[in-house]
Amino acid sequence: MPVFAPVAADVSFPEEEQRVLKLWHIFYDGPPFATGLPHYGHIVASTLKDIVPRYWTMRGFRVERRFGWDTHGLPIEMDVEKKLGLAGPSSIRAYGVDRFNEECRAGVLRYVGEWRKTITRVGRWVDFDNDYKTMDLAFMESCWWVFKQLWDTGLVYQGLRVMPYSWRLSTPLSNFEAGLDYRDVDDPALTVRMLLDGTDNEHLLVWTTTPWTLPSNLAVAVGLDITYVKARAEKDDGHVYWVAQDLAAAVLGNGHEVLDTQPGRALVGRGYRPLFSFFADRKSQRAFRVIESAHVTTTDGTGLVHMAPAFGEDDFSACKKAGIDVVDPVDDEGNFKPVVAPYAGRNVKDADRDIMRDLKAQGSVFKQATLKHPYPYCWRSGTPLIYKTTPSWYVKSESLREKMVEANSSVHWVPDFVGEARFHNWLKEARDWSISRSRFWGTPIPMWQSDDGDVHCVGSVAELQALTGAAITDVHPHRIDHLTFTKDGKTYRRVKDVFDCWFESGAMPYAQMHYPFEHKSVFEGAFPAQFIAEGLDQTRGWFYTLVVLGTALFGQSPFKNVVVNGLVLAKGHYKNKDEYVPHEFVQERGGKAIDKRDGAELRVVTEKMSKSKKNYTAPESVIDTFGADALRAYLINSPVVRAEPLRFEDEGVREVVRTVLLPLHNALSFFVSYANVDGWDPAVELPTAPPLAERPELDRWLASVLQSLVGEINTQMEGYYLYKVVPPMLGFIDDLTNWYIRRSRRRFWRSADTDEARRDKASAYATLYEVLTTFSKVLAPVMPFSAESMYQRLVREPGAAHLHGGHDSVHLCDYPLVDASRIDRDVEAAMAAVRQTVVLGRALREKHKLKTRQPLARVTVVTSDARLRALLSAQRSLVADELNVKDVVVVKDDAALCTLSFKANFKTLGKKLGPKMKAAAAAIEQLDRAAWATLESGESVTIEGEAIVREDVLVTRTAHGDVVLETAGDLTVALDTQLTEALVDEGLARELTSRLQQARKDSGCALTDRVEVTL
């Protein structure tokens, strides 16, 4: 039987990966759970979270890989609302909170199958048995403990503030959540007039883009030091208006007539007639007058700002300072209350049109327009947010700013700019964090309150059991909200809010281990975490909440290293003025996209991936077509791992198959095929193979570049620079396939009929086997399927199974560390010089249409570097063979090959020489070879009193006779293109050999088949 299992020529990488998955089956057991289907963003994060643990496990560390999910909060509540035909808190209460929450409990398991399939298929190893859920009693109890620590240290308070508010979800959002979904929208831009008290036609002009807040207007704000004018409009309508002087022309027209000029402080205190009568009784309570506010500007509007303290943070603060109380005619679901009778029951945004109509009817509208501007939307429900005065529980993040900044300074961010700039700045300006939500399915805020306002914070299940006398197995709101207790003669009932799920995310390091109730010593020995990874948007989400709680509880960041990925976007669409253009009509021309049909230039529109738009290929389809390794390598070798956006293209994954997987597969196939022909058995042959120092230079070079790769990969992985890992791996695959194997083919198929041939063949087999098995381990964290497949064929499978030293899986092996004894820098430098020479020579052949199979008489290699000349001289035969030439000449200068001409490099000399430039340029054109040699040696020459160096001079080489040449840096390669009759005949013979080999392949001949040729 063959020593190694044969490798198919036509490989299906997805099928090969399925074979590996069957082998890995022992490592998987139990499903995860989720509330949505996995997408490319999840795959990026999962790949990052798989690569790092694989690497450090192979380095000998124990890495716990627990799967965990957020199971509370708005995503599952919205799913259940939709399923049950409900819409908002009122309908949920009518349905029954207990029934609703139990539906949520069951619903979080909805996508188990899809998650298990995708996470497994992408190659991520994770512990599903020992997972954690935020809805577990242990997790929720630790969240209570975290909150109790904050409460006991004075870091929690309940306050009434204006918050971003989702009327669809009937709950406030954190400030950072409000910034997650901004959209360009067209809003009404309304300018209204308010009649000043004691006048007949003197009005304040006020501008707003939220007409729905005008029924709640209680004041108008001015800037104390802003100059205001009383004026008639250019188109006089019989009224007089107060506007900021800087905006008068824009508002009233260039021909407006100024009647008076006053600073804002002169207007403060003046009363005006309310636009609506709903709250007219507040006029006796200091409302409906001009107040001052520092936030007033003259960048837009009129310079006078409408103030509705229930719906604006600045409004709230300024009115509070002026002694004006809040009125809020909007209910929790964003509808007007009965107090605003004409609009009662209407959604505030829907009521804009009716409010503007009524204001017009009463003559209060000065101007109506439309404004396109960015507006925040609820990132959960996709509905417009409003800002609304809401009671909420807050963590005093502002008091932790300096400590959080200090904690962050010890964190290693990749890329560093995210932590040092973006995240640092966010922490430096942190606002108090709203951690409560007016919802149902979540961890309840553990605060019990008496009728007179006293509160008691509960920090554990045991404490609540002791207070209430009840046996507690579940602390979800519907299971404990009926529990009360008496203390000091007062009855305490729980407040109705639940935690924002971001609070649970921030508490995850403690709650996943049920700290401090269990595993206390284990936790303290593992805190802070060595590594986390998530997307860029989490700088204002998970990363932030982790640092807030870690700083508050332990005075440090709960993580040491963090890798931040960017967004995965859909492939760009091409668009003309009116519509999208199908890709088949697009042509790239001069770096621009052109419509083939009319020649019009197109613009590229990049979008987020959207299931509804179907603007991307589903992940499972990409994996089924190209394989998970190809997808992983494409993502990790992309801008997304540098926290930059990636325009995902299927073609990019296909290119990984072509340039990485297929060459690597062909290398394995090459080795296995010849090893089976010769019966080369590593168990028998490796112990007797020549030591590396006695093997040919090509073997020592490959072993050396592999060790250099091992050193580079370890350096980058230890620094978590994953985006620097794939390029050197790709470079090594090129070294292996396009140089070593191609240069070594004859060594494998030649007859071993002499001691020298046998020794050379043994060296080649030993080197290639050692390199392939080592490289499978190097590759393992990034491309686990390909690595496993290589390792199994070379070490574990029949008949390789007799290598008893092998582990069950490549991922259970030790990760390779550098063996300095196998690194030979001189050999690497020599081979690098040869390869650069060959690259330039082949470029010359292609440029001048000289077939590779056509022998040429001579190549001349020119370099002023003495060491490089020595290296190349020692490798003449290799260069000759690669470039198919009869002779290789290595010289110091190119005087015999070409004529040199020189010009000034205006880019480098322009600023240096100024008015001397013209004369210097003329002098540079007169330089000779001696001066050029001086410049090439790194010295300078003096022209017009200035030191001129190498980069200041542009050189052009004009070849002599039949010579063609190419230059790169200090290396020039020249080919003699003159063909003799003998050279032409030899070229034809090589062409014939190539055709015969192709015919062998096309006819399906095996490697060992003998063929008979008649010419």
CSV table of N, CA, C and O in Angstrom, one decimal, residues 299-356:
chain,number,residue,atom,x,y,z
A,299,THR,N,-25.4,80.4,14.1
A,299,THR,CA,-25.0,79.6,12.9
A,299,THR,C,-26.2,79.3,12.0
A,299,THR,O,-26.0,79.0,10.8
A,300,ASP,N,-27.4,79.2,12.5
A,300,ASP,CA,-28.6,78.9,11.7
A,300,ASP,C,-29.8,79.4,12.5
A,300,ASP,O,-29.7,79.9,13.6
A,301,GLY,N,-31.0,79.3,11.9
A,301,GLY,CA,-32.2,79.7,12.5
A,301,GLY,C,-32.3,81.2,12.6
A,301,GLY,O,-32.0,81.9,11.6
A,302,THR,N,-32.8,81.7,13.7
A,302,THR,CA,-33.0,83.2,13.9
A,302,THR,C,-32.2,83.8,15.0
A,302,THR,O,-32.2,85.0,15.2
A,303,GLY,N,-31.5,83.0,15.8
A,303,GLY,CA,-30.8,83.5,16.9
A,303,GLY,C,-31.7,83.5,18.2
A,303,GLY,O,-31.2,83.9,19.2
A,304,LEU,N,-32.9,83.2,18.1
A,304,LEU,CA,-33.9,83.0,19.2
A,304,LEU,C,-34.3,81.6,19.2
A,304,LEU,O,-34.8,81.1,18.1
A,305,VAL,N,-34.2,80.9,20.3
A,305,VAL,CA,-34.5,79.5,20.4
A,305,VAL,C,-35.7,79.1,21.2
A,305,VAL,O,-35.9,79.5,22.3
A,306,HIS,N,-36.6,78.4,20.5
A,306,HIS,CA,-37.8,77.8,21.2
A,306,HIS,C,-37.4,76.8,22.2
A,306,HIS,O,-36.6,75.9,22.0
A,307,MET,N,-38.0,76.9,23.4
A,307,MET,CA,-37.6,76.1,24.6
A,307,MET,C,-38.8,75.3,25.0
A,307,MET,O,-39.8,75.8,25.5
A,308,ALA,N,-38.7,73.9,24.9
A,308,ALA,CA,-39.6,73.0,25.5
A,308,ALA,C,-38.9,72.1,26.4
A,308,ALA,O,-38.2,71.1,26.0
A,309,PRO,N,-38.8,72.4,27.7
A,309,PRO,CA,-37.9,71.7,28.6
A,309,PRO,C,-38.1,70.2,28.7
A,309,PRO,O,-37.1,69.5,29.2
A,310,ALA,N,-39.2,69.7,28.3
A,310,ALA,CA,-39.4,68.3,28.4
A,310,ALA,C,-38.7,67.5,27.3
A,310,ALA,O,-38.5,66.3,27.4
A,311,PHE,N,-38.3,68.3,26.2
A,311,PHE,CA,-37.8,67.6,25.0
A,311,PHE,C,-36.4,68.1,24.5
A,311,PHE,O,-36.1,67.8,23.4
A,312,GLY,N,-35.7,68.7,25.4
A,312,GLY,CA,-34.3,69.1,25.0
A,312,GLY,C,-33.4,69.3,26.2
A,312,GLY,O,-33.8,69.9,27.2
A,313,GLU,N,-32.2,68.8,26.1
A,313,GLU,CA,-31.3,68.8,27.2
A,313,GLU,C,-31.0,70.2,27.6
A,313,GLU,O,-31.0,70.6,28.8
A,314,ASP,N,-30.6,71.0,26.6
A,314,ASP,CA,-30.3,72.5,26.9
A,314,ASP,C,-31.6,73.2,27.3
A,314,ASP,O,-31.5,74.1,28.2
A,315,ASP,N,-32.7,72.9,26.7
A,315,ASP,CA,-34.0,73.5,27.2
A,315,ASP,C,-34.2,73.2,28.6
A,315,ASP,O,-34.6,74.1,29.4
A,316,PHE,N,-34.0,71.9,29.0
A,316,PHE,CA,-34.3,71.5,30.4
A,316,PHE,C,-33.4,72.3,31.4
A,316,PHE,O,-33.9,72.8,32.4
A,317,SER,N,-32.1,72.4,31.0
A,317,SER,CA,-31.2,73.0,31.9
A,317,SER,C,-31.5,74.5,32.1
A,317,SER,O,-31.5,75.1,33.2
A,318,ALA,N,-31.7,75.2,30.9
A,318,ALA,CA,-31.9,76.7,30.9
A,318,ALA,C,-33.2,77.0,31.6
A,318,ALA,O,-33.3,78.0,32.4
A,319,CYS,N,-34.3,76.2,31.4
A,319,CYS,CA,-35.6,76.5,32.0
A,319,CYS,C,-35.5,76.2,33.5
A,319,CYS,O,-36.1,76.9,34.3
A,320,LYS,N,-34.8,75.2,33.9
A,320,LYS,CA,-34.6,74.9,35.3
A,320,LYS,C,-33.9,76.0,36.0
A,320,LYS,O,-34.3,76.5,37.1
A,321,LYS,N,-32.9,76.6,35.4
A,321,LYS,CA,-32.2,77.7,36.0
A,321,LYS,C,-33.1,78.9,36.1
A,321,LYS,O,-32.9,79.7,37.0
A,322,ALA,N,-34.0,79.1,35.1
A,322,ALA,CA,-34.9,80.2,35.1
A,322,ALA,C,-36.2,80.0,36.0
A,322,ALA,O,-37.0,80.9,36.1
A,323,GLY,N,-36.3,78.8,36.6
A,323,GLY,CA,-37.4,78.6,37.5
A,323,GLY,C,-38.6,78.1,36.8
A,323,GLY,O,-39.7,78.3,37.4
A,324,ILE,N,-38.5,77.6,35.6
A,324,ILE,CA,-39.7,77.1,34.8
A,324,ILE,C,-39.8,75.6,34.9
A,324,ILE,O,-38.8,74.9,34.6
A,325,ASP,N,-40.9,75.1,35.4
A,325,ASP,CA,-41.1,73.7,35.6
A,325,ASP,C,-41.4,73.0,34.2
A,325,ASP,O,-41.9,73.6,33.3
A,326,VAL,N,-41.2,71.7,34.2
A,326,VAL,CA,-41.4,70.9,33.0
A,326,VAL,C,-42.9,70.6,32.8
A,326,VAL,O,-43.6,70.3,33.8
A,327,VAL,N,-43.3,70.6,31.5
A,327,VAL,CA,-44.6,70.1,31.2
A,327,VAL,C,-44.4,69.0,30.1
A,327,VAL,O,-43.6,69.3,29.2
A,328,ASP,N,-45.0,67.9,30.2
A,328,ASP,CA,-44.7,66.8,29.3
A,328,ASP,C,-46.1,66.2,28.8
A,328,ASP,O,-46.6,65.4,29.5
A,329,PRO,N,-46.6,66.6,27.6
A,329,PRO,CA,-47.8,66.1,27.2
A,329,PRO,C,-47.7,64.9,26.3
A,329,PRO,O,-48.7,64.6,25.5
A,330,VAL,N,-46.6,64.2,26.3
A,330,VAL,CA,-46.3,63.0,25.5
A,330,VAL,C,-46.2,61.8,26.4
A,330,VAL,O,-45.5,61.8,27.3
A,331,ASP,N,-47.0,60.7,26.0
A,331,ASP,CA,-46.9,59.5,26.9
A,331,ASP,C,-45.7,58.6,26.5
A,331,ASP,O,-44.9,59.0,25.6
A,332,ASP,N,-45.6,57.5,27.2
A,332,ASP,CA,-44.4,56.6,27.0
A,332,ASP,C,-44.3,56.0,25.6
A,332,ASP,O,-43.3,55.5,25.2
A,333,GLU,N,-45.4,56.0,24.9
A,333,GLU,CA,-45.4,55.4,23.5
A,333,GLU,C,-45.3,56.5,22.4
A,333,GLU,O,-45.6,56.2,21.3
A,334,GLY,N,-45.0,57.7,22.8
A,334,GLY,CA,-44.8,58.8,21.8
A,334,GLY,C,-46.0,59.4,21.3
A,334,GLY,O,-46.0,60.1,20.3
A,335,ASN,N,-47.1,59.2,22.0
A,335,ASN,CA,-48.4,59.8,21.6
A,335,ASN,C,-48.8,61.0,22.5
A,335,ASN,O,-48.5,61.0,23.7
A,336,PHE,N,-49.5,62.0,22.0
A,336,PHE,CA,-49.9,63.1,22.8
A,336,PHE,C,-51.0,62.7,23.8
A,336,PHE,O,-51.9,61.9,23.5
A,337,LYS,N,-50.9,63.2,25.0
A,337,LYS,CA,-51.9,63.0,26.0
A,337,LYS,C,-53.1,63.8,25.8
A,337,LYS,O,-53.1,64.8,25.1
A,338,PRO,N,-54.2,63.5,26.5
A,338,PRO,CA,-55.4,64.3,26.4
A,338,PRO,C,-55.3,65.7,26.7
A,338,PRO,O,-56.1,66.5,26.2
A,339,VAL,N,-54.3,66.1,27.5
A,339,VAL,CA,-54.2,67.6,27.8
A,339,VAL,C,-54.0,68.4,26.6
A,339,VAL,O,-54.3,69.6,26.5
A,340,VAL,N,-53.5,67.8,25.5
A,340,VAL,CA,-53.3,68.5,24.2
A,340,VAL,C,-54.4,67.9,23.3
A,340,VAL,O,-54.2,67.1,22.4
A,341,ALA,N,-55.6,68.3,23.6
A,341,ALA,CA,-56.8,67.7,23.0
A,341,ALA,C,-56.8,67.5,21.5
A,341,ALA,O,-57.2,66.5,21.0
A,342,PRO,N,-56.5,68.6,20.7
A,342,PRO,CA,-56.6,68.4,19.2
A,342,PRO,C,-55.7,67.3,18.7
A,342,PRO,O,-56.0,66.8,17.6
A,343,TYR,N,-54.7,66.9,19.4
A,343,TYR,CA,-53.7,65.9,18.9
A,343,TYR,C,-53.6,64.7,19.7
A,343,TYR,O,-52.7,63.9,19.6
A,344,ALA,N,-54.5,64.6,20.7
A,344,ALA,CA,-54.5,63.5,21.6
A,344,ALA,C,-54.5,62.1,20.9
A,344,ALA,O,-55.3,61.9,20.0
A,345,GLY,N,-53.6,61.2,21.4
A,345,GLY,CA,-53.6,59.9,20.8
A,345,GLY,C,-52.7,59.8,19.5
A,345,GLY,O,-52.5,58.7,19.0
A,346,ARG,N,-52.3,61.0,19.0
A,346,ARG,CA,-51.5,61.0,17.8
A,346,ARG,C,-50.0,60.8,18.1
A,346,ARG,O,-49.5,61.4,19.0
A,347,ASN,N,-49.3,60.1,17.3
A,347,ASN,CA,-47.8,60.0,17.4
A,347,ASN,C,-47.2,61.4,17.1
A,347,ASN,O,-47.7,62.1,16.2
A,348,VAL,N,-46.3,61.8,17.9
A,348,VAL,CA,-45.8,63.2,17.8
A,348,VAL,C,-45.3,63.5,16.4
A,348,VAL,O,-45.5,64.6,15.9
A,349,LYS,N,-44.5,62.6,15.8
A,349,LYS,CA,-44.0,62.9,14.4
A,349,LYS,C,-45.1,63.0,13.4
A,349,LYS,O,-45.1,63.8,12.5
A,350,ASP,N,-46.1,62.2,13.6
A,350,ASP,CA,-47.3,62.2,12.7
A,350,ASP,C,-48.1,63.5,12.8
A,350,ASP,O,-48.8,63.9,11.9
A,351,ALA,N,-48.0,64.1,14.0
A,351,ALA,CA,-48.8,65.3,14.3
A,351,ALA,C,-48.2,66.6,13.7
A,351,ALA,O,-48.8,67.7,13.7
A,352,ASP,N,-47.0,66.5,13.2
A,352,ASP,CA,-46.3,67.7,12.7
A,352,ASP,C,-47.2,68.5,11.7
A,352,ASP,O,-47.3,69.7,11.8
A,353,ARG,N,-47.7,67.8,10.8
A,353,ARG,CA,-48.5,68.4,9.7
A,353,ARG,C,-49.7,69.2,10.2
A,353,ARG,O,-50.0,70.3,9.8
A,354,ASP,N,-50.4,68.6,11.2
A,354,ASP,CA,-51.6,69.2,11.7
A,354,ASP,C,-51.3,70.4,12.6
A,354,ASP,O,-52.0,71.4,12.6
A,355,ILE,N,-50.2,70.3,13.3
A,355,ILE,CA,-49.7,71.5,14.1
A,355,ILE,C,-49.4,72.6,13.2
A,355,ILE,O,-49.8,73.8,13.5
A,356,MET,N,-48.7,72.4,12.1
A,356,MET,CA,-48.3,73.5,11.2
A,356,MET,C,-49.5,74.1,10.6
A,356,MET,O,-49.6,75.3,10.4
